[in-house]
Short mmCIF file of C-alpha atoms in Angstrom, two decimals:
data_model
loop_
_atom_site.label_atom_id
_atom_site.label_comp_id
_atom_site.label_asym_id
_atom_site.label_seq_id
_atom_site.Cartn_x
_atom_site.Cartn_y
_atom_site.Cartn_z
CA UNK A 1 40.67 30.53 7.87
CA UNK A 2 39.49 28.11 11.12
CA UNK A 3 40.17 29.83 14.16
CA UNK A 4 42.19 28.91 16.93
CA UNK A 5 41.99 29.90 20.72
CA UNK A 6 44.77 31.34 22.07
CA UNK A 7 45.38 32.27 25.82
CA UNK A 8 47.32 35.20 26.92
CA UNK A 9 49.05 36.85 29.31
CA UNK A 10 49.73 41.32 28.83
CA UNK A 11 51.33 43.59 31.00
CA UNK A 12 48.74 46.49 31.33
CA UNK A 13 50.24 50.25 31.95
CA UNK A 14 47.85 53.34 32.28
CA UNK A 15 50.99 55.13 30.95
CA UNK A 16 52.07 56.66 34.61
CA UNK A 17 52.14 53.41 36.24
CA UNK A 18 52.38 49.59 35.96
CA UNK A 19 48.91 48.37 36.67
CA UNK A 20 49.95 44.43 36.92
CA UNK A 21 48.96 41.45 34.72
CA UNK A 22 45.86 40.53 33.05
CA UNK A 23 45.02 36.74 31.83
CA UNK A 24 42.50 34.99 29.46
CA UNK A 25 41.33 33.49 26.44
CA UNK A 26 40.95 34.72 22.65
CA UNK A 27 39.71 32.93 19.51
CA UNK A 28 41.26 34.23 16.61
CA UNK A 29 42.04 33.26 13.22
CA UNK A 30 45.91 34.77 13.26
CA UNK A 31 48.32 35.77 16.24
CA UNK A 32 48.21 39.12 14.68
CA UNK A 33 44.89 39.43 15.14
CA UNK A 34 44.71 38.01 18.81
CA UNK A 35 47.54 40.31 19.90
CA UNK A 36 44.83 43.18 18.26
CA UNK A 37 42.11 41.88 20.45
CA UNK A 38 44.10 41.47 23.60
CA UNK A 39 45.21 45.20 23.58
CA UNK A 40 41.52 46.49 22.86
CA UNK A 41 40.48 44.41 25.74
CA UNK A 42 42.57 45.78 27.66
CA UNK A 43 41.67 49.27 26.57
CA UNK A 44 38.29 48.56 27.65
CA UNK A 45 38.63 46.74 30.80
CA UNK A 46 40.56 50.40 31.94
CA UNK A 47 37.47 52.03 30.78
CA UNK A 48 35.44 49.17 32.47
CA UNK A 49 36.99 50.05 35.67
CA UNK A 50 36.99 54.23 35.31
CA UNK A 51 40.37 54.67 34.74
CA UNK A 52 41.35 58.35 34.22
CA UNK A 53 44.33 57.05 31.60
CA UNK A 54 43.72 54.49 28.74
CA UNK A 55 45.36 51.37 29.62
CA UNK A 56 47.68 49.85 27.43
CA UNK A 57 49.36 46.45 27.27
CA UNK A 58 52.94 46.89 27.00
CA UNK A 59 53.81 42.85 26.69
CA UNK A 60 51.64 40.12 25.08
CA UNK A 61 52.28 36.58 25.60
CA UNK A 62 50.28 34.21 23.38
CA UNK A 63 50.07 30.54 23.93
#
């Protein structure tokens, strides 16, 4: 299946508190799996940045 790049837009939470907005680019070959891509980036970015909670996106826009 040919991929397709999709950009995005997730509300990221660390659970306690609403962290703001994140923004980019995926390439994926389903929204399904884009939408599981955006929310381990997202996990990782908190980790990235020492969070003490795991971030989570809470809203995923794809366009």
């Amino acid at each position: 299946m040919p991929q397709k790049t999709y950009r995005w837009t997730a509300q990221v939470s660390d659970g306690k508190y609403d962290d703001g907005e994140s923004a980019g680019t995926v390439r994926a070959s389903s929204e399904a799996e884009a939408r599981r891509l955006v929310a381990d980036w997202v996990r990782q970015d908190g980790v990235r940045k020492g969070s003490r909670r795991p971030w989570t996106a809470t809203h995923i826009e794809l366009t």
